[in-house]
mmCIF file of C-alpha atoms in Angstrom:
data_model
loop_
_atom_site.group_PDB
_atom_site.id
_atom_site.type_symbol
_atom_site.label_atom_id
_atom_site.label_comp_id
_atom_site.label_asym_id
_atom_site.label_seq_id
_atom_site.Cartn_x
_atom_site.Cartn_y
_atom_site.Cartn_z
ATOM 1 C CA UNK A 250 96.967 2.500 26.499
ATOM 2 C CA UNK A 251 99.390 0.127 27.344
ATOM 3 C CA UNK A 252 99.900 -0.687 31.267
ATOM 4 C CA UNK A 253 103.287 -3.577 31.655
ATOM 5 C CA UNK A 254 102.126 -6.926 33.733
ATOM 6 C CA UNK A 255 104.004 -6.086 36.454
ATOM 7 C CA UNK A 256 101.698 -3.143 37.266
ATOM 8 C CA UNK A 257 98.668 -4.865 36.359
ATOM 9 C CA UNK A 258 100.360 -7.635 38.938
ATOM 10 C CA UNK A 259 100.994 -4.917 42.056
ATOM 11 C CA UNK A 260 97.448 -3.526 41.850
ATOM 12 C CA UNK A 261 96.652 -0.424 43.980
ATOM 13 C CA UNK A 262 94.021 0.554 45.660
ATOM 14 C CA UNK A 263 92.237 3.379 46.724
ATOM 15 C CA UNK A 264 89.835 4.092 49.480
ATOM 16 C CA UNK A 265 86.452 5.961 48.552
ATOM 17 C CA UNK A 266 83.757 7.055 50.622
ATOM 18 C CA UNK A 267 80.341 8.293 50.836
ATOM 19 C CA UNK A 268 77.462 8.580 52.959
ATOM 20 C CA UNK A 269 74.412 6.749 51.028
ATOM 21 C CA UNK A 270 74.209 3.430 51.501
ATOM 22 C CA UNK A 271 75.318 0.341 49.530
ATOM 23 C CA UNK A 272 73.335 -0.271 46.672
ATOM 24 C CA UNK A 273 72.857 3.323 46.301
ATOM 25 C CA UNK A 274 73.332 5.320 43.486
ATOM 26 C CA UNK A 275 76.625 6.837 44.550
ATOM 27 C CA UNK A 276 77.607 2.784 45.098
ATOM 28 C CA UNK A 277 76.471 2.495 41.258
ATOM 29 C CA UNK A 278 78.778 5.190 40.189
ATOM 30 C CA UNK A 279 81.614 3.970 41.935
ATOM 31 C CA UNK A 280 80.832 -0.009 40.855
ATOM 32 C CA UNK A 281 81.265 1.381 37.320
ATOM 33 C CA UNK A 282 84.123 3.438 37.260
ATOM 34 C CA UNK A 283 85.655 0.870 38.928
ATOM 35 C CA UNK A 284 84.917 -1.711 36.010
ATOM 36 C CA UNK A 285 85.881 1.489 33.785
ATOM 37 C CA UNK A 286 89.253 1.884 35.377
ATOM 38 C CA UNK A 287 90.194 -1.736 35.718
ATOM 39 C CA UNK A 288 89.678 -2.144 31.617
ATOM 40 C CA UNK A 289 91.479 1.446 31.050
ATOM 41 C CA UNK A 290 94.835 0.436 33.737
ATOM 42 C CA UNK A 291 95.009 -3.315 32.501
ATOM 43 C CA UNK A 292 93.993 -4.010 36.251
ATOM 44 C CA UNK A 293 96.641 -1.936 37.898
ATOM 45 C CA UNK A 294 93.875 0.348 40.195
ATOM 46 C CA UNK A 295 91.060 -0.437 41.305
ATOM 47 C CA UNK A 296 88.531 1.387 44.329
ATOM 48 C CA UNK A 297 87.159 -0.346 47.472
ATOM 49 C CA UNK A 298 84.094 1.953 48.783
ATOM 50 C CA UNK A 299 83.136 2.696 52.166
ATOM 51 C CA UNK A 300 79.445 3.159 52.158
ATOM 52 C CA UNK A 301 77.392 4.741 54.433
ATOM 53 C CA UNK A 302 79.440 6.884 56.864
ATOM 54 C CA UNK A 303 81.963 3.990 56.968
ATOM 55 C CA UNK A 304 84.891 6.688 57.164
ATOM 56 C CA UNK A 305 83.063 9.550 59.132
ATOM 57 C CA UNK A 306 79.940 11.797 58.007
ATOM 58 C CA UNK A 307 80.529 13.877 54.328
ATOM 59 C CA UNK A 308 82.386 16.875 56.368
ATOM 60 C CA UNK A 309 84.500 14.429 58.083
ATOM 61 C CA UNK A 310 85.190 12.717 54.367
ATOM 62 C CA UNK A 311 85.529 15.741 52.339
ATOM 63 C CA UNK A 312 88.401 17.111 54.638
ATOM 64 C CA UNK A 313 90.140 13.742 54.935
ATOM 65 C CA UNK A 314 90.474 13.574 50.633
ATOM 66 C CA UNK A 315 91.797 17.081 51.091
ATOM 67 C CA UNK A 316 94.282 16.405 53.593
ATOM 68 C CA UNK A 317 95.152 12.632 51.968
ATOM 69 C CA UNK A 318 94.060 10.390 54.866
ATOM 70 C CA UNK A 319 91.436 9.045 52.357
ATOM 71 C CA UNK A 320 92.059 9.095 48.870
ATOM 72 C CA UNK A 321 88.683 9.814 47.174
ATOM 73 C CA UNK A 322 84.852 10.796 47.903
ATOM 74 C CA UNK A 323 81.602 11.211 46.345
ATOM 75 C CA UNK A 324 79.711 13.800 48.266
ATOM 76 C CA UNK A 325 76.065 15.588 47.068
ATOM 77 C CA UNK A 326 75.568 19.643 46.703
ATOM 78 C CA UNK A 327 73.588 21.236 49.732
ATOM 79 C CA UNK A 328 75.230 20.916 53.404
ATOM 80 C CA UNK A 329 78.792 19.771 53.318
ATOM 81 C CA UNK A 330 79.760 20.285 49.909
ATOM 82 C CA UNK A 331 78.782 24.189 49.547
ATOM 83 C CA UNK A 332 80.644 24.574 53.225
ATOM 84 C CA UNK A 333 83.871 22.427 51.448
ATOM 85 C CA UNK A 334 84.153 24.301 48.246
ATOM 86 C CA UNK A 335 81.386 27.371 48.571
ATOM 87 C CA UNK A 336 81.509 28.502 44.889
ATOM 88 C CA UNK A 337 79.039 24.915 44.132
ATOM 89 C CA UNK A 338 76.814 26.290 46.442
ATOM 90 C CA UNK A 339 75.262 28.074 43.345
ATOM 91 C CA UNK A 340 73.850 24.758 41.557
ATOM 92 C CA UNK A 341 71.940 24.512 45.607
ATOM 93 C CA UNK A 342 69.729 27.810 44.847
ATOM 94 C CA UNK A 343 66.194 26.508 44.484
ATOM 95 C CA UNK A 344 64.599 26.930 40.744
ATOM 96 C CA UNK A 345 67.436 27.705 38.736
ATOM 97 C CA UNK A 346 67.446 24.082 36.837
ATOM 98 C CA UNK A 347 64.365 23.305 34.797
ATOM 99 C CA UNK A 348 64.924 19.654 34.381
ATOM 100 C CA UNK A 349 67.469 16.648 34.008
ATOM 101 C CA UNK A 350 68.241 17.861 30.198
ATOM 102 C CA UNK A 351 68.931 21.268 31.446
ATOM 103 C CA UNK A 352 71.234 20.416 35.076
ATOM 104 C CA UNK A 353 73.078 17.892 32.123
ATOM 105 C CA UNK A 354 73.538 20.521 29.600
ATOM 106 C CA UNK A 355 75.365 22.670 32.548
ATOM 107 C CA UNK A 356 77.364 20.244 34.445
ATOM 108 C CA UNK A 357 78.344 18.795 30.932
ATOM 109 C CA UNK A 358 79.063 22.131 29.676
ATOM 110 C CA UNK A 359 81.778 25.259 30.234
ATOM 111 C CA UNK A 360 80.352 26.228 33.519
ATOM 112 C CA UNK A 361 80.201 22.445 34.827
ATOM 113 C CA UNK A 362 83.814 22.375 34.103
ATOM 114 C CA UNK A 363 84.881 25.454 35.522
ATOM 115 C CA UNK A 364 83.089 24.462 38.779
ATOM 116 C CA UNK A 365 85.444 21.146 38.773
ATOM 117 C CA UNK A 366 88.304 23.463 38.253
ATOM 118 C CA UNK A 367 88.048 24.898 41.794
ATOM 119 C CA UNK A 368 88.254 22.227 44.027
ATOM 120 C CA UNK A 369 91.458 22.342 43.067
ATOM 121 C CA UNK A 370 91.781 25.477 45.711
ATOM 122 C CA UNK A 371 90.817 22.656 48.438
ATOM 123 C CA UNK A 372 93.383 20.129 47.363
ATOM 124 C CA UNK A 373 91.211 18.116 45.211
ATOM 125 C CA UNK A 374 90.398 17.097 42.095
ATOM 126 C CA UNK A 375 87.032 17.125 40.603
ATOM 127 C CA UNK A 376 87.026 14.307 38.432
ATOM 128 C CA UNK A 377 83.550 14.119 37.321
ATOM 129 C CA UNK A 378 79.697 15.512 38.012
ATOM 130 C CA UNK A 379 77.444 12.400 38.844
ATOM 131 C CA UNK A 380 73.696 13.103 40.480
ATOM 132 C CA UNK A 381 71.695 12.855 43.774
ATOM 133 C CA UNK A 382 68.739 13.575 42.240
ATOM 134 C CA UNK A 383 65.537 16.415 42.356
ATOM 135 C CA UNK A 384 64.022 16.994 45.409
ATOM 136 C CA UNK A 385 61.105 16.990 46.243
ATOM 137 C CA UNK A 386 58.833 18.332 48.854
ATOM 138 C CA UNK A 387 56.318 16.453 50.872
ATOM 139 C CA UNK A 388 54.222 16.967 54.062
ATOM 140 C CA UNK A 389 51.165 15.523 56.612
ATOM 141 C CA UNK A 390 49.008 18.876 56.681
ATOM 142 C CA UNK A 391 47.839 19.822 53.290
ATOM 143 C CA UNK A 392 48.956 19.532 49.072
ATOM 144 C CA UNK A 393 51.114 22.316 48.726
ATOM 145 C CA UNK A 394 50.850 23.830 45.425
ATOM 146 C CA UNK A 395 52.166 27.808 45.970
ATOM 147 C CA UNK A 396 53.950 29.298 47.941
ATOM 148 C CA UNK A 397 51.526 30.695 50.554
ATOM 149 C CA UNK A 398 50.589 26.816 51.074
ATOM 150 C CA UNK A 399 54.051 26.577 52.480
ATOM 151 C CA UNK A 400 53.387 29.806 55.324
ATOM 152 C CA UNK A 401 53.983 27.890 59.009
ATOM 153 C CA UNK A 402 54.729 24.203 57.887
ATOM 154 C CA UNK A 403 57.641 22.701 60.306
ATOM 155 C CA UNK A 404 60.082 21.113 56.837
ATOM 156 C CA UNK A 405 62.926 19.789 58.078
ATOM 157 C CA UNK A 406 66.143 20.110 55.547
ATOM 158 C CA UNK A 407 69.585 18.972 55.193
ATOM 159 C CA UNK A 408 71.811 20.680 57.086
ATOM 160 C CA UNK A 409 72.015 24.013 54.326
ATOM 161 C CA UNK A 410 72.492 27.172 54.662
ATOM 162 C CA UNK A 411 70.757 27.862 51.274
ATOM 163 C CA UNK A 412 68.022 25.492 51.422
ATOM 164 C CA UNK A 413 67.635 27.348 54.623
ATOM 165 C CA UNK A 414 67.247 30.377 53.583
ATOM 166 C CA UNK A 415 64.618 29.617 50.308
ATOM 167 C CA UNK A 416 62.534 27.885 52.427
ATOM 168 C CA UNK A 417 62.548 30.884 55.138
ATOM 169 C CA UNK A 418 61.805 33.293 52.018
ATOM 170 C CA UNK A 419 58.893 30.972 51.034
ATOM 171 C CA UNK A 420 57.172 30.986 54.909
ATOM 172 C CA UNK A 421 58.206 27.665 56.176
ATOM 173 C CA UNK A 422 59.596 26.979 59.913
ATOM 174 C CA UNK A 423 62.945 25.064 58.817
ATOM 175 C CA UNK A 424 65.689 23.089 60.945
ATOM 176 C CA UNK A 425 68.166 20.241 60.462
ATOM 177 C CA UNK A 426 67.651 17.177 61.802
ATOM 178 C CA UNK A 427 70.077 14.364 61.249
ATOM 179 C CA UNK A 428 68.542 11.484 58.215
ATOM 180 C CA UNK A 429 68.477 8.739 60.652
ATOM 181 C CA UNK A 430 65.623 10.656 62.567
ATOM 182 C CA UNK A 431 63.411 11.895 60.104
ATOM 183 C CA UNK A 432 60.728 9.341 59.780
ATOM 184 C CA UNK A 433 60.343 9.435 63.739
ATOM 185 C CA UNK A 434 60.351 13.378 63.694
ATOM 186 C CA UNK A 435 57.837 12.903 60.874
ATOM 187 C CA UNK A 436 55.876 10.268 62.316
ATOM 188 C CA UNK A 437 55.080 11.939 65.699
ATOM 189 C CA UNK A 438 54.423 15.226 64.303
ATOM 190 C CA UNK A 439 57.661 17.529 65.429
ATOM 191 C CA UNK A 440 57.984 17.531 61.716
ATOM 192 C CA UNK A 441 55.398 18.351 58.520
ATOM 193 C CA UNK A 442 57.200 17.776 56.164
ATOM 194 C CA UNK A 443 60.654 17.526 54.561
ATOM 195 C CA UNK A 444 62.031 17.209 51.075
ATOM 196 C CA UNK A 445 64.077 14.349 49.046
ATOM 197 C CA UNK A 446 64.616 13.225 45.642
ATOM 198 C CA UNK A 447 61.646 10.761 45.732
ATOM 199 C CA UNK A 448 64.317 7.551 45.486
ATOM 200 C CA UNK A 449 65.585 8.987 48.822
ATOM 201 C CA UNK A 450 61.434 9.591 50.071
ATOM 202 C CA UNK A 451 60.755 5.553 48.905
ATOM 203 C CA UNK A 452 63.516 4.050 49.620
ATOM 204 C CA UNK A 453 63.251 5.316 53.241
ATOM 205 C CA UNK A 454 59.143 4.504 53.492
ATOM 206 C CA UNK A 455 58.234 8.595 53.930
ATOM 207 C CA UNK A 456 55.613 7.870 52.399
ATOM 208 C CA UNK A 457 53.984 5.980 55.305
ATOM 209 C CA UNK A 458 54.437 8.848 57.682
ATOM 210 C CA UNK A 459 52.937 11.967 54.989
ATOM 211 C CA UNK A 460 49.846 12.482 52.923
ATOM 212 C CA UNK A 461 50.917 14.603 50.378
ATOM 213 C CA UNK A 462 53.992 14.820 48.033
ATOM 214 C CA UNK A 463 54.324 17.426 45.843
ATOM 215 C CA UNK A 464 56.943 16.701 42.330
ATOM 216 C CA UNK A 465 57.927 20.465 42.447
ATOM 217 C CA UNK A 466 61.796 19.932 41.304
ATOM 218 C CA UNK A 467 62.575 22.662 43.097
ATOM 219 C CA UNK A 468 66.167 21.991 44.003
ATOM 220 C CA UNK A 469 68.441 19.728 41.928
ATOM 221 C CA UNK A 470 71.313 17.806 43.738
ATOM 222 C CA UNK A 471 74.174 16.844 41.677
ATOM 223 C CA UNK A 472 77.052 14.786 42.870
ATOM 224 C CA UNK A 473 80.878 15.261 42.196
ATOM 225 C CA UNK A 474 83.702 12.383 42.544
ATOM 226 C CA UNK A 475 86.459 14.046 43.769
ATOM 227 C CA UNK A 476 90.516 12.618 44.589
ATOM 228 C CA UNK A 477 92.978 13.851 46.184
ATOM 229 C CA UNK A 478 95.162 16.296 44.563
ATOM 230 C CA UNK A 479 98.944 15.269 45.483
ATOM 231 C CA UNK A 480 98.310 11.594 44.929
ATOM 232 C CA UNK A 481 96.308 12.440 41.393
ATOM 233 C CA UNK A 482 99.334 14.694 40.440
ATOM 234 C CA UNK A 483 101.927 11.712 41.229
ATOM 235 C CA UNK A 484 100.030 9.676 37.891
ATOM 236 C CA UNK A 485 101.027 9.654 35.034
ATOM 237 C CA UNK A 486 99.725 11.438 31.941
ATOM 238 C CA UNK A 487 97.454 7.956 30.727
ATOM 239 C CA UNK A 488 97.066 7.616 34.582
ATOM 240 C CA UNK A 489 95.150 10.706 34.865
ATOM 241 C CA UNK A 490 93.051 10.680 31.595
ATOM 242 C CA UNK A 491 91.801 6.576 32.586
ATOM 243 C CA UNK A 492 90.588 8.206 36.181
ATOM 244 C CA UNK A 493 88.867 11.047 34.700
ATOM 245 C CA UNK A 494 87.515 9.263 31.639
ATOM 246 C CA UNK A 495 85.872 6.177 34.457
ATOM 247 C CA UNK A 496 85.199 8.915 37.030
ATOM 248 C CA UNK A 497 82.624 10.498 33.982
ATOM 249 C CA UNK A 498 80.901 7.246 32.938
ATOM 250 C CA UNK A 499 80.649 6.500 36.712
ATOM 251 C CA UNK A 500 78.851 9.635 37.111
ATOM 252 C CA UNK A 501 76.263 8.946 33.837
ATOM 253 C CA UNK A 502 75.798 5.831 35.520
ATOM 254 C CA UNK A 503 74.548 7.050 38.643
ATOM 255 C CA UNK A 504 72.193 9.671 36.566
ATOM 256 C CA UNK A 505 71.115 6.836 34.586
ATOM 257 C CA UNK A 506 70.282 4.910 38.271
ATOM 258 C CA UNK A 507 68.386 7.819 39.711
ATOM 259 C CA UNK A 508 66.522 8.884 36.879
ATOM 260 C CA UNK A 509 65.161 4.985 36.239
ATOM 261 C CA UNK A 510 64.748 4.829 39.852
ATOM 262 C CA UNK A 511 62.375 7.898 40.347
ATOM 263 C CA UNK A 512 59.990 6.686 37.836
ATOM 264 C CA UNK A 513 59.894 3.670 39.606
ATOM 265 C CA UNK A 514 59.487 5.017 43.073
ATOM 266 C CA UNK A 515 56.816 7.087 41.500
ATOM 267 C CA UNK A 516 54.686 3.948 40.856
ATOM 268 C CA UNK A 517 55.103 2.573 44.441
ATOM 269 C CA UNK A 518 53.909 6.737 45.320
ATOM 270 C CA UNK A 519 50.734 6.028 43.356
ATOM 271 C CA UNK A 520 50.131 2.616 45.180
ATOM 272 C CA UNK A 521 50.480 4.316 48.456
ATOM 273 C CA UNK A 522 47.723 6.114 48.748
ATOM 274 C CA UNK A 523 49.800 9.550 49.465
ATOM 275 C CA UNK A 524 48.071 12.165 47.490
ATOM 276 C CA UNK A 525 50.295 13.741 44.290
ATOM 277 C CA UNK A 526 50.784 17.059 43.034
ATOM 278 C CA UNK A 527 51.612 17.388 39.555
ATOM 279 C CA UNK A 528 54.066 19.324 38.082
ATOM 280 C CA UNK A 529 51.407 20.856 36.162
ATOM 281 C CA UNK A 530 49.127 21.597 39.106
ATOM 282 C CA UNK A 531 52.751 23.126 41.149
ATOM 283 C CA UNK A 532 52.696 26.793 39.981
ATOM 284 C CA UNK A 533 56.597 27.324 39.640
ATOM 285 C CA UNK A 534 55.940 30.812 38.031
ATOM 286 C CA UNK A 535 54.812 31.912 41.669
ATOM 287 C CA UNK A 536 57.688 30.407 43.624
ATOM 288 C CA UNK A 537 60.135 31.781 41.327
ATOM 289 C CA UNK A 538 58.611 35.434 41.943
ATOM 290 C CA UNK A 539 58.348 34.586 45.715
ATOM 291 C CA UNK A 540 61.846 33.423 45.629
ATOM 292 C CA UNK A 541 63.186 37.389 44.594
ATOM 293 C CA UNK A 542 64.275 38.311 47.714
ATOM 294 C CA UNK A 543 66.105 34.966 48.039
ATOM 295 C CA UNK A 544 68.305 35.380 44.905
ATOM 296 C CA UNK A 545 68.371 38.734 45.343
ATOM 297 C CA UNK A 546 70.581 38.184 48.330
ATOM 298 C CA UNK A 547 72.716 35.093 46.474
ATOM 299 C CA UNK A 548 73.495 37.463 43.838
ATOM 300 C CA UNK A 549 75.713 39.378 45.852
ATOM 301 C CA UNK A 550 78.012 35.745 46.630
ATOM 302 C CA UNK A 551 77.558 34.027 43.224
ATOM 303 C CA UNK A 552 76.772 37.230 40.956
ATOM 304 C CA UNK A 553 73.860 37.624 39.220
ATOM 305 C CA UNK A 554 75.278 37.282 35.728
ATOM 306 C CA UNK A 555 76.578 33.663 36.596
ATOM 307 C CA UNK A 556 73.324 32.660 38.065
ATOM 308 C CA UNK A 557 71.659 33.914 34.886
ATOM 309 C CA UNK A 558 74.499 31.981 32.699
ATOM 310 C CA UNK A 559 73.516 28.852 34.159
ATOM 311 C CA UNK A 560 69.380 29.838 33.740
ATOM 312 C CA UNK A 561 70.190 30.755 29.796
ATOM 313 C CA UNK A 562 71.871 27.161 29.220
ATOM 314 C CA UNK A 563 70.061 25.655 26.565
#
């Protein structure tokens, strides 16, 4: 791809925000495609992030990239993103991905695509799928290992409608409560227990204020870099392909970051002292049947045969 000097000269730049901090692994993603986009443009674009609310909470960012007053964002599934663009809200509903090969396989895949496709109805494009992480669940009463461990625990969630709701189903007293004051609501008891991808959990020190973490992957939270859709349609052709091409290594990158960053926040787990639950001793089989009524309602928004489509991904 060929890019003339004078463009490489008159470099633009483009604002994108998030809400994790710096260092994160949404600032990974967005330090590579950056790298990525300065080799594909000869230097002619390049991103400057805005960490950590810098440009207003993920509503506040999501609806500025879709009106133009901020040109791109990397937001997380579960609260703001399923409100933005509801029809992601299906990759929220608890159990349906078995594992990192499987959420790859369908965010890689036809139906991963087709989700990009419509944030196009929000003025946006969805460049590429990047990760958050699995979440999972820990508390300060006692190892939770089915779901009738989980009757009366106070778990406070992200601010989800769906996470809301499988958690209800399951017996647990949810509500929202803003990041910033978990580990007080933890520490003084007004919460039990909550639930994070465990390089959210360690990197915030839950672990000092819980005894028991259970690995249950129950939810998995993928990531999506998204850019505005009138300034992406004003690039050209070789434009357009470098930005969706960086966007997609930017988002293996920040995969690649989680995924090495969980094992190693498991080791600083088992140093802790807070008691772990296996996967093998979490008895999925039994939250999936517990969970009936739960999908049994999402069906009738996301149809049944798409949330099967994305269970039957090999």
């Amino acid at each position: 791809m060929a890019f003339a000097t004078t463009q490489a000269n008159a470099t633009e730049t483009l604002k994108i925000g998030h809400v994790l901090p710096k260092g994160s692994q949404f600032s990974e993603a967005i330090k590579v495609m950056n790298e990525e986009l300065a080799k594909r443009t000869n230097g002619a674009y390049q991103l400057e992030e805005y960490p950590a609310s810098a440009l207003g909470s993920g509503a506040a960012v999501l609806d500025a990239v879709r009106l133009g007053t901020v040109d791109m964002v990397m937001s997380s599934s579960g609260g703001a993103l399923s409100t933005f663009n509801p029809k992601v809200g299906i990759l929220d509903l608890m159990m349906l991905f078995r594992g990192p090969a499987h959420a790859d396989a369908v965010l890689d895949g036809p139906i991963g695509q087709n989700l990009l496709e419509t944030f196009k109805d929000q003025d946006t494009v969805g460049l590429a799928w990047g990760e958050n992480g699995f979440r999972q669940l820990t508390n300060s009463v006692h190892p939770v290992k089915e779901p009738a461990d989980l009757k009366g625990l106070k778990i406070r969630l992200t601010a989800s409608e769906i996470y809301k709701a499988a958690f209800s189903t399951l017996g647990a007293e949810t509500f929202s409560l803003p990041f910033s004051q978990l580990y007080p609501a933890l520490q003084s008891g007004k919460a039990d227990g909550q639930e994070n991808p465990v390089t959210t959990i360690v990197g915030s020190n839950l672990q000092e204020v819980q005894k028991y973490i259970t690995l249950s992957n129950h939810t998995y939270a993928p990531a999506v870099i998204l850019i505005n859709k009138d300034l992406f349609d004003e690039f050209p052709a070789e434009v357009q392909e470098a930005f969706v091409t960086s966007a997609k290594i930017g988002g293996q990158a920040s995969r690649d970051f989680v995924r090495k960053r969980d094992i190693e926040g498991l080791e600083v787990l088992k140093k802790s002292g807070i008691e772990i639950v296996s996967p093998e001793e979490f008895d999925r089989t039994a939250f999936e049947e517990a969970l009936k009524p739960f999908y049994d309602t999402y069906a009738k928004q996301f149809g049944m045969e798409n949330i099967e489509a994305i269970r039957n991904v090999k």
